[in-house]
CSV table of C-alpha atoms in Angstrom, one decimal:
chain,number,residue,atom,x,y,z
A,1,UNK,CA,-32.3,21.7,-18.8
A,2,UNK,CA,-30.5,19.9,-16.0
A,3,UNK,CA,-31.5,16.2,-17.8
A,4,UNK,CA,-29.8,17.7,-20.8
A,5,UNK,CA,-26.8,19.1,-18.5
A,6,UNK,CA,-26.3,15.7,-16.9
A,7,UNK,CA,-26.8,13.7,-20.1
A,8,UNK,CA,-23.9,16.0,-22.2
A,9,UNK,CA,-21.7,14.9,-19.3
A,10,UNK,CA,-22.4,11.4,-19.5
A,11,UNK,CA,-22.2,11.4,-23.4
A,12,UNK,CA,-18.5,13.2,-22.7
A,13,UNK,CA,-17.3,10.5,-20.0
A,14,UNK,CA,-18.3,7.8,-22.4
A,15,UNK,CA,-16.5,9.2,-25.4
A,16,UNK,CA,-13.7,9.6,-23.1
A,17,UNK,CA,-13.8,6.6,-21.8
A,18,UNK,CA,-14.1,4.8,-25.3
A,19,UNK,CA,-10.8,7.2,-26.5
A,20,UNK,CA,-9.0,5.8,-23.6
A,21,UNK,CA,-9.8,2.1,-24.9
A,22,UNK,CA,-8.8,3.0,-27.8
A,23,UNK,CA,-5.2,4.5,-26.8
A,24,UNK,CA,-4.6,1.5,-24.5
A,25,UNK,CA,-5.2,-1.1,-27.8
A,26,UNK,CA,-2.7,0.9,-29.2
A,27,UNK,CA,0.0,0.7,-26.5
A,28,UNK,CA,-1.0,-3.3,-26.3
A,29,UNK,CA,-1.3,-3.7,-30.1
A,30,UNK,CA,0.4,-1.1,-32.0
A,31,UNK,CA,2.0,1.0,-33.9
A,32,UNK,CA,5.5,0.5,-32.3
A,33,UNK,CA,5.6,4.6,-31.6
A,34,UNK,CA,2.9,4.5,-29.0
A,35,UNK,CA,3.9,1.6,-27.0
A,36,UNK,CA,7.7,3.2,-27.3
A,37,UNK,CA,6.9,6.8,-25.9
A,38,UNK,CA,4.6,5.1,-23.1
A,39,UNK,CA,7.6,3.5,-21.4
A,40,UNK,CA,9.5,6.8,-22.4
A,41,UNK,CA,6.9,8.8,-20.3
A,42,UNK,CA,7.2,6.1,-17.1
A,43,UNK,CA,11.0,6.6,-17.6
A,44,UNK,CA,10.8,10.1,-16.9
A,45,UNK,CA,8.9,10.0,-13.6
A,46,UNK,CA,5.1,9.5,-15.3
A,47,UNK,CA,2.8,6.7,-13.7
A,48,UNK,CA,1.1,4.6,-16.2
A,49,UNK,CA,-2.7,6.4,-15.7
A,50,UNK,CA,-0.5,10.3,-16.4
A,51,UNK,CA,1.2,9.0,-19.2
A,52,UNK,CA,-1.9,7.6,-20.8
A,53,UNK,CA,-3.6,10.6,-19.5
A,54,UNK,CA,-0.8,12.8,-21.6
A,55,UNK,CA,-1.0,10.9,-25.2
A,56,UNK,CA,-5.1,10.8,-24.6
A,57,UNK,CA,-5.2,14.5,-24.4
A,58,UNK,CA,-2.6,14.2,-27.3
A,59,UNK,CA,-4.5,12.2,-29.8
A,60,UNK,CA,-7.7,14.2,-28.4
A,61,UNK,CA,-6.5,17.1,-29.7
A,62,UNK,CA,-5.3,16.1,-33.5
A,63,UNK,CA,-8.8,14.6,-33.8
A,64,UNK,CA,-10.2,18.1,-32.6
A,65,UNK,CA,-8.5,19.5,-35.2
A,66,UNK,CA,-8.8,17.4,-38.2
A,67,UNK,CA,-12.5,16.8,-37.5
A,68,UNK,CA,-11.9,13.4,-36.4
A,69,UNK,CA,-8.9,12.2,-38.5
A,70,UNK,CA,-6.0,11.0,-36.9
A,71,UNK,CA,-3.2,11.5,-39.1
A,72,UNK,CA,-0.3,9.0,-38.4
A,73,UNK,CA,2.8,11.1,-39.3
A,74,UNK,CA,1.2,14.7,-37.3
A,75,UNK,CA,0.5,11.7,-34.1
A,76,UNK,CA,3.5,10.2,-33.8
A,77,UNK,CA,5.4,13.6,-34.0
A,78,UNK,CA,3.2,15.3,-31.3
A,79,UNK,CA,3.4,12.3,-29.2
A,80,UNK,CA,7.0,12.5,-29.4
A,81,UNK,CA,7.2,16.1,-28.3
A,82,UNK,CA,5.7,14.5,-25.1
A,83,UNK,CA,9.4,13.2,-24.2
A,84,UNK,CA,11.2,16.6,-24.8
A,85,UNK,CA,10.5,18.0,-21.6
A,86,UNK,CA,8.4,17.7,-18.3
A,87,UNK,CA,4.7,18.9,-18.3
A,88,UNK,CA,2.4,19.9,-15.8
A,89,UNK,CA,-0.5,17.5,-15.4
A,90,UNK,CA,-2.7,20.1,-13.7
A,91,UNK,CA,-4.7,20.4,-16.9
A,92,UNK,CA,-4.8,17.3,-18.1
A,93,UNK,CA,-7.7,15.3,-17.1
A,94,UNK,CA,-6.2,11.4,-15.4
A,95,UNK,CA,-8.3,8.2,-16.2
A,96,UNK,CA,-7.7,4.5,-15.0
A,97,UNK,CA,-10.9,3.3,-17.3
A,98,UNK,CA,-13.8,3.3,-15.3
A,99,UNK,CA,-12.7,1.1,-13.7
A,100,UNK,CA,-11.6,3.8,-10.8
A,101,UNK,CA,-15.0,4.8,-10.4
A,102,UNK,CA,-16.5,1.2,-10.1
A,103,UNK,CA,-13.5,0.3,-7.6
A,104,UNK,CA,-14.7,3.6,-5.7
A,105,UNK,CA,-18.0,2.0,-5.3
A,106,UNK,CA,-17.5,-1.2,-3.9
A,107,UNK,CA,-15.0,0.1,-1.4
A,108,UNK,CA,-17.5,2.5,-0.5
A,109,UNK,CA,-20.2,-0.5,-0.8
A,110,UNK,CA,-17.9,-2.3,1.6
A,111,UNK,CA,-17.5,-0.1,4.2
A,112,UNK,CA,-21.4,0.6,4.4
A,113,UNK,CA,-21.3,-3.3,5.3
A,114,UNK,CA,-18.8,-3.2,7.8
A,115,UNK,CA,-20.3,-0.2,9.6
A,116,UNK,CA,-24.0,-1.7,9.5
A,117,UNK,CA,-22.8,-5.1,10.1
A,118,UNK,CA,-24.2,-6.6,7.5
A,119,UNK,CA,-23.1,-10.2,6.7
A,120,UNK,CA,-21.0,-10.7,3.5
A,121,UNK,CA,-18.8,-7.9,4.1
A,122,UNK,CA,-15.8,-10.5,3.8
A,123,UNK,CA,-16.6,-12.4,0.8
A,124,UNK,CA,-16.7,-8.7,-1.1
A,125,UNK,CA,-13.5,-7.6,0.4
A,126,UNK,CA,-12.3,-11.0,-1.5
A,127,UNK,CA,-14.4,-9.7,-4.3
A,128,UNK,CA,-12.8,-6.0,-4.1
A,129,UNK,CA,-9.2,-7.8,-4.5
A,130,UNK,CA,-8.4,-8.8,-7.9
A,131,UNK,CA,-10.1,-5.1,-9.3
A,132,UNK,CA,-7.5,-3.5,-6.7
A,133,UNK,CA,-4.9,-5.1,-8.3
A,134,UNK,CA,-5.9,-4.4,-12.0
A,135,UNK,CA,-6.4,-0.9,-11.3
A,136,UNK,CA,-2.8,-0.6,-9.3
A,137,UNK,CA,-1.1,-2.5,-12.1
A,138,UNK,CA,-2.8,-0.9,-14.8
A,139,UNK,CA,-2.7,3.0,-13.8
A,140,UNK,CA,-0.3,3.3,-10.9
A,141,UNK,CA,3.0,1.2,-11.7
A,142,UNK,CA,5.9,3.0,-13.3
A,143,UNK,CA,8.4,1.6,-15.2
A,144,UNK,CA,11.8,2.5,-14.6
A,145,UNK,CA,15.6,1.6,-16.0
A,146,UNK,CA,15.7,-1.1,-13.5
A,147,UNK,CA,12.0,-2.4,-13.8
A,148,UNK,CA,8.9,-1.8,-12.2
A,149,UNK,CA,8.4,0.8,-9.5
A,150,UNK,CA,5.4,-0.1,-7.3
A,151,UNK,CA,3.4,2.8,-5.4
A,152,UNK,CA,2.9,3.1,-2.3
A,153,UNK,CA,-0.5,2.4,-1.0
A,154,UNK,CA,-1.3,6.3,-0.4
A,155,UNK,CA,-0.4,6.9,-3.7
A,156,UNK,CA,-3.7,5.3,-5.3
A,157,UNK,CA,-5.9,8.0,-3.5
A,158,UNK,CA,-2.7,10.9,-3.8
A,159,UNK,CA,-2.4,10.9,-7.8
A,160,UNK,CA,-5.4,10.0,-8.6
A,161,UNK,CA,-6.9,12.8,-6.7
A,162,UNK,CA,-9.4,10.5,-5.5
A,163,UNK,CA,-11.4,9.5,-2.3
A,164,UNK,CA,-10.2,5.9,-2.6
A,165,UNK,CA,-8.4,5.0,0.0
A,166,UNK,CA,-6.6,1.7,-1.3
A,167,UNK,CA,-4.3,1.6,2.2
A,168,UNK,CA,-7.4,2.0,4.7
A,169,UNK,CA,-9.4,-0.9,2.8
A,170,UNK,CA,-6.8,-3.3,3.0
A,171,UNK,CA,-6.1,-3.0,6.5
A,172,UNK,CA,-9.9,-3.0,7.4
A,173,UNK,CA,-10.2,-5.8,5.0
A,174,UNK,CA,-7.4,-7.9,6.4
A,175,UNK,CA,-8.9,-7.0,9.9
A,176,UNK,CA,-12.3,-8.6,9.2
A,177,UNK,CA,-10.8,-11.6,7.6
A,178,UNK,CA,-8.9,-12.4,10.8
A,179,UNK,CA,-11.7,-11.6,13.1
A,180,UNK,CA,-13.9,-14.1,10.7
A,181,UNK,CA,-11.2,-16.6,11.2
A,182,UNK,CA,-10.4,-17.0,7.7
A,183,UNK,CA,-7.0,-17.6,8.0
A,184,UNK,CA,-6.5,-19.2,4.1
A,185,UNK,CA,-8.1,-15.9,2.9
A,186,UNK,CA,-6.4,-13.5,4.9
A,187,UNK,CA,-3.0,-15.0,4.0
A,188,UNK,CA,-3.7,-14.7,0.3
A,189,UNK,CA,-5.1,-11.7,0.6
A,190,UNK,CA,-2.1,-10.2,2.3
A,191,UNK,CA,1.0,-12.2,0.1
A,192,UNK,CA,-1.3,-10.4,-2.7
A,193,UNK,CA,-1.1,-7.4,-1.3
A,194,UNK,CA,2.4,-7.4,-0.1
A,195,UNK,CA,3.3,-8.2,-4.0
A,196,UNK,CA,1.5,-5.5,-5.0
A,197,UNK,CA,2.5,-2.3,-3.4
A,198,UNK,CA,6.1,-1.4,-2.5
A,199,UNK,CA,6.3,-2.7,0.9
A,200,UNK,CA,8.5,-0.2,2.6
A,201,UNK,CA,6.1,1.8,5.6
A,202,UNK,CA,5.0,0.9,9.2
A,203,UNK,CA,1.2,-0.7,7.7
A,204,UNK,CA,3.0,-2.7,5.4
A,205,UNK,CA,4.8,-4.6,8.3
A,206,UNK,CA,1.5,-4.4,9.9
A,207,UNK,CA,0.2,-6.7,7.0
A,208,UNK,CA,3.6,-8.9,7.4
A,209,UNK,CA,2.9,-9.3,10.2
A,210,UNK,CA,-0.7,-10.3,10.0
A,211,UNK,CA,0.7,-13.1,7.5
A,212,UNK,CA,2.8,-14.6,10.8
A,213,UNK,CA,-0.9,-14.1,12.6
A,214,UNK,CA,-2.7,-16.3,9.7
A,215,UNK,CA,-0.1,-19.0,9.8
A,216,UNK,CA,0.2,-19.2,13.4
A,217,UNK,CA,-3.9,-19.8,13.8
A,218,UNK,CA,-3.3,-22.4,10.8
A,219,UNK,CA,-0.9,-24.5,13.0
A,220,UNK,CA,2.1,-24.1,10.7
A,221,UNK,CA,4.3,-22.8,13.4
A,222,UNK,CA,7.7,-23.8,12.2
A,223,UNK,CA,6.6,-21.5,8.7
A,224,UNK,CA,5.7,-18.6,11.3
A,225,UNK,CA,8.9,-18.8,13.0
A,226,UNK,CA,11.0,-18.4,9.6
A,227,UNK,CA,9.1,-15.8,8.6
A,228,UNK,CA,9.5,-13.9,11.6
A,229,UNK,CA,13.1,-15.1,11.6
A,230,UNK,CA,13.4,-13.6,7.9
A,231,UNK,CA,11.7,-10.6,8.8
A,232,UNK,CA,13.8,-9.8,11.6
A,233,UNK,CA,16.8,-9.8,8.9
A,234,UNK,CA,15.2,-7.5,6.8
A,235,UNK,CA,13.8,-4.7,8.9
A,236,UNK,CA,15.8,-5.3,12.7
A,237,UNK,CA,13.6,-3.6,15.5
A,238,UNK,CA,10.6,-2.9,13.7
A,239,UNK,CA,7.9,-2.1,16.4
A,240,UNK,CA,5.0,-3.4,15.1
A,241,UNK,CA,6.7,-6.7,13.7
A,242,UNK,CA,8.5,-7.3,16.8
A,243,UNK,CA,5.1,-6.7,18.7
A,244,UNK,CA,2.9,-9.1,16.1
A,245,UNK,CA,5.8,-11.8,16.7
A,246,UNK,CA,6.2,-11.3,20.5
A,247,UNK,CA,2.2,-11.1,21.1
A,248,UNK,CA,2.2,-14.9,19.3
A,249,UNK,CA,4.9,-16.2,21.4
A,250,UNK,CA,3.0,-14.7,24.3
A,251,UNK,CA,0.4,-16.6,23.5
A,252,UNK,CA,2.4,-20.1,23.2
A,253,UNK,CA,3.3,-19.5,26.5
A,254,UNK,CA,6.6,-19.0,25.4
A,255,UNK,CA,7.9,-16.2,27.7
A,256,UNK,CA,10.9,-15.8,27.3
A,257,UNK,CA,11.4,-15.4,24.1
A,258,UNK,CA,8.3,-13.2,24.0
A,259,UNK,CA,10.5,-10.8,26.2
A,260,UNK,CA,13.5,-11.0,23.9
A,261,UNK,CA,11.9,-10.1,21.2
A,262,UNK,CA,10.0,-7.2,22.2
A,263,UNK,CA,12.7,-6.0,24.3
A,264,UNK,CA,15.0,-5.9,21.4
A,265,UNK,CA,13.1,-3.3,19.6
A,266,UNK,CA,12.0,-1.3,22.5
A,267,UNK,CA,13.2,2.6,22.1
A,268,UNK,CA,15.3,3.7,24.9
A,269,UNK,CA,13.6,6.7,25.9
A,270,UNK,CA,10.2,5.5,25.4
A,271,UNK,CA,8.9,8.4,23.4
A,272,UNK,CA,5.5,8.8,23.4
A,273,UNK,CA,4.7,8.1,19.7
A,274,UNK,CA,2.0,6.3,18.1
A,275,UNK,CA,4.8,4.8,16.0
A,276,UNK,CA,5.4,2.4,19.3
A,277,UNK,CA,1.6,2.1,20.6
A,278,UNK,CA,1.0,-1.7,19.2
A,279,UNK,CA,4.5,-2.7,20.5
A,280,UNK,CA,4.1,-0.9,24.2
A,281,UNK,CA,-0.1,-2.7,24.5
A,282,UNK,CA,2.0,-5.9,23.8
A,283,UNK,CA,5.3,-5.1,26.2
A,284,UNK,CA,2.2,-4.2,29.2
A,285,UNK,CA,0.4,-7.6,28.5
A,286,UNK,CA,3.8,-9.7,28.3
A,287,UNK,CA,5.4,-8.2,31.7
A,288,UNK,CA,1.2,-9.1,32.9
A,289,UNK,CA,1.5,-12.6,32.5
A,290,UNK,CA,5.2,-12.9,33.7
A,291,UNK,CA,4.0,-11.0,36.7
A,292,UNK,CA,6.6,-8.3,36.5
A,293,UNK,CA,3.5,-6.1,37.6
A,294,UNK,CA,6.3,-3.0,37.8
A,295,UNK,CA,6.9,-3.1,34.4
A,296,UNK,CA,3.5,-3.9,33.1
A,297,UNK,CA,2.8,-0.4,34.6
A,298,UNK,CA,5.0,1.4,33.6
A,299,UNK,CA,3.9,0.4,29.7
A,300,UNK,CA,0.6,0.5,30.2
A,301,UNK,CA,1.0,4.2,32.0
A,302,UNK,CA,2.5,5.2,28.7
A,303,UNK,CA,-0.6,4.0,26.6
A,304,UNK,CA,-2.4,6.3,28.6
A,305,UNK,CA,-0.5,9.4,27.7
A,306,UNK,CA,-0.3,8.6,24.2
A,307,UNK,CA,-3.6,8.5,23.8
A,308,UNK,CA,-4.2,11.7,25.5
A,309,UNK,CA,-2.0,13.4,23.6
A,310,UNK,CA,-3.5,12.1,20.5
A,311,UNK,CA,-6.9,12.9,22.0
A,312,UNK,CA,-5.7,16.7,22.2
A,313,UNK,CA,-3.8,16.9,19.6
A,314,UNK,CA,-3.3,14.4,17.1
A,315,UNK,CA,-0.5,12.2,16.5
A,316,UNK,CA,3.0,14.7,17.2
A,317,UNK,CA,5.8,14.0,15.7
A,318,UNK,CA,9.3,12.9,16.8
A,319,UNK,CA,10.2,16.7,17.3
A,320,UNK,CA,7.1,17.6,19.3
A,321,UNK,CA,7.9,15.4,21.6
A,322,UNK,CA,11.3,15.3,21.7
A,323,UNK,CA,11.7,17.2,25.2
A,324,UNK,CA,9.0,15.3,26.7
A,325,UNK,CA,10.3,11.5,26.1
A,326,UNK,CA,11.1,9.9,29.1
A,327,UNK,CA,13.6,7.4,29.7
A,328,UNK,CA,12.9,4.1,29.9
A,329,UNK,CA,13.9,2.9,33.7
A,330,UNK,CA,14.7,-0.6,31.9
A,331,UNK,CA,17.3,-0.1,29.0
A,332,UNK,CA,18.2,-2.4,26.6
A,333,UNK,CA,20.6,-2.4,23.8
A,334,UNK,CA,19.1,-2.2,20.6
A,335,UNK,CA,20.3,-1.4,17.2
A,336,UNK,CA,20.0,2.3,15.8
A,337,UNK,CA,17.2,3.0,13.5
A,338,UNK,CA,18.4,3.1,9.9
A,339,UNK,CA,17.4,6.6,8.5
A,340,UNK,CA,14.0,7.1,6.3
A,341,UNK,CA,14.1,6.7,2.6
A,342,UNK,CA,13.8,10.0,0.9
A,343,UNK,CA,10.0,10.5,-0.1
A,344,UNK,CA,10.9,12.0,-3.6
A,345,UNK,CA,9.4,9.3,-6.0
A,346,UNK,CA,9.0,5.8,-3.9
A,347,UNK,CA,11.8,4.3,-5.3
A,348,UNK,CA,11.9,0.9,-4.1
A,349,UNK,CA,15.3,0.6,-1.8
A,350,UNK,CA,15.4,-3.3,-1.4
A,351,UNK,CA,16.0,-6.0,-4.0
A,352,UNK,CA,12.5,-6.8,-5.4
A,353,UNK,CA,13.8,-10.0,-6.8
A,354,UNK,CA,15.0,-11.1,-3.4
A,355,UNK,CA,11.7,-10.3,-1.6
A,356,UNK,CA,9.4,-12.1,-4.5
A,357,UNK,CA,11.6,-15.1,-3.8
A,358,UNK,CA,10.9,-14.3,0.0
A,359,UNK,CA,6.9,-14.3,0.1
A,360,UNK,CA,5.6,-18.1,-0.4
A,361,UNK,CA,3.0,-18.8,-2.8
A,362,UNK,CA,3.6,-15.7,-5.0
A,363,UNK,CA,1.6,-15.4,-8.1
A,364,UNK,CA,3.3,-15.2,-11.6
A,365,UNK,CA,3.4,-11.7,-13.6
A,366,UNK,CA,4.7,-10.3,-16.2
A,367,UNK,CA,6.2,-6.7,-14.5
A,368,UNK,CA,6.5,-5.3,-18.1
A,369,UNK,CA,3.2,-6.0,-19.6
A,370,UNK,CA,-0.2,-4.3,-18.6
A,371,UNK,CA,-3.0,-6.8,-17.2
């Protein structure tokens, strides 16, 4: 009874599966209707995999009905209906191909690796990278009046509702890149990356500036400096790119430029965030090698805390902490913190154009197209 069981569901997923191939020839190929209330359905708020997943269930339906006939006229009026009004997607069953599932496996086939060991690990992260982006493109891409709205990297696990976790892989595979010193593969891998999620939270400027870290170790220090330079521009005081930048520098032996640059995004009252852990390790090491051994401890003192408190209880948050931050016995001025973008829908707040233009070595795509 339980082969049976097990086979009925398999028999179901494949004829689901082979519906949703279906569906997405018709968006590609026509008729003009489908392909027309698709973008509809992203217009109103729907990423790519819940609009497919609302004209599947749909077409499902009418086929139900008329014992597998699919009458044009009765489709294209009930797909319509789709675009008078919002629907709850609670019932309605999401698919991005199989192709979700087999990307669930070799994340989870790479993170076996990496926590055995086991050699290879990197080439399958490079392996891993053009799926990721098929499945982002394909399922989690929205477009809008004003083009293409890219997710953020949580949002391949969040409205998916799976266990993929698209952000932790690519900093774990970035991670093992660098520490295999291969720097041409890392940088790709992160320019890819950078192109293919909106880039607007505190890991992507981790992965920015891992980029500065790959072209630094490849000797193309005058491209490091611009980006950094460029950066700067962009996102003024960021912690973590002002600590990636400042811990190079450091290690050029350039001091003093180290210290400008960390200094200048240094918070005033030194809360004791996580937010600000990567940028105080680097401020302790700095004031170490300049032998400001005052200083140094006084960083390195506030490691300590942090991680107790996030030992205890987690990582707080700014209000937790708010009437414990202690001020910082060496001020300097830095420039106020522009406030967080709504989290409503991940609207992209910066000229995508602009920062295409920005990356080197991009890779062409057509934004309005499905891979």
């Amino acid at each position: 009874m339980t082969s049976d069981w097990n086979r009925n569901i398999e028999e179901s997923l494949d004829a689901f599966y082979a519906a949703h191939e279906v569906l997405k020839k018709e968006i590609k190929e026509g008729p003009a209707f489908v392909r027309e209330i698709y973008e509809t359905l992203q217009r109103m708020g729907y990423l790519r995999l819940e609009a497919r997943a609302l004209m599947l269930d749909v077409r499902n339906e009418i086929l139900d009905q008329n014992s597998g006939v699919l009458d044009p006229e009765e489709y294209e009026r009930e797909l319509h209906l789709l675009t008078k009004k919002p629907y709850d997607l609670y019932d309605v069953p999401l698919v991005c191909d199989a192709e979700l599932e087999q990307l669930g496996d070799r994340i989870r086939d790479f993170y076996e690796k990496t926590e055995e060991e086991e050699a290879g690990a990197d080439e399958l992260a490079l392996e891993i990278l053009p799926e990721l982006e098929a499945c982002v493109r394909n399922s989690f891409y929205r477009l809008t009046g004003s083009g293409i709205e890219k997710p953020d990297f949580s949002r391949v696990a969040e409205a998916s509702d799976s266990e993929i976790s698209a952000e932790e892989f690519i900093l774990e595979a970035g991670s093992l890149l660098m520490e295999c010193m291969r720097f041409e593969e890392c940088l790709d891998f992160d320019r890819r990356i950078l192109e293919l999620f909106a880039c607007d939270n505190e890991n992507a400027y981790l992965i920015m500036g891992d980029v500065g870290e790959c072209l630094e170790n490849l000797d193309r220090t005058e491209e490091c400096d611009r980006w950094f330079e460029e950066l700067n521009e962009r996102y003024p005081d960021d912690p973590n790119l002002a600590a990636a930048y400042g811990m190079i520098l450091t290690r050029r032996d350039d001091l003093e430029k180290a210290r400008k640059v960390i200094e200048s995004a240094l918070p005033e009252s030194s809360p004791l965030l996580m937010d600000y852990y990567l940028l105080y390790d680097r401020a302790a090491f700095l004031y170490e090698q300049m032998n400001d051994l005052e200083k140094a401890s006084f960083y390195a003192d506030l490691l300590e805390e942090i991680d107790g408190n996030f030992e205890e209880e987690g990582d707080l948050s700014e209000e937790d902490l708010l009437a414990e931050e202690e001020p910082n016995p060496f001020p300097e001025e830095t420039n106020s913190k522009e406030d967080a973008p709504e989290d409503f829908s991940n609207e992209i707040d910066y000229d995508e154009e602009e920062f295409s233009e920005f990356l080197s070595d991009l890779y062409d795509e057509d934004d309005e197209s499905e891979d």
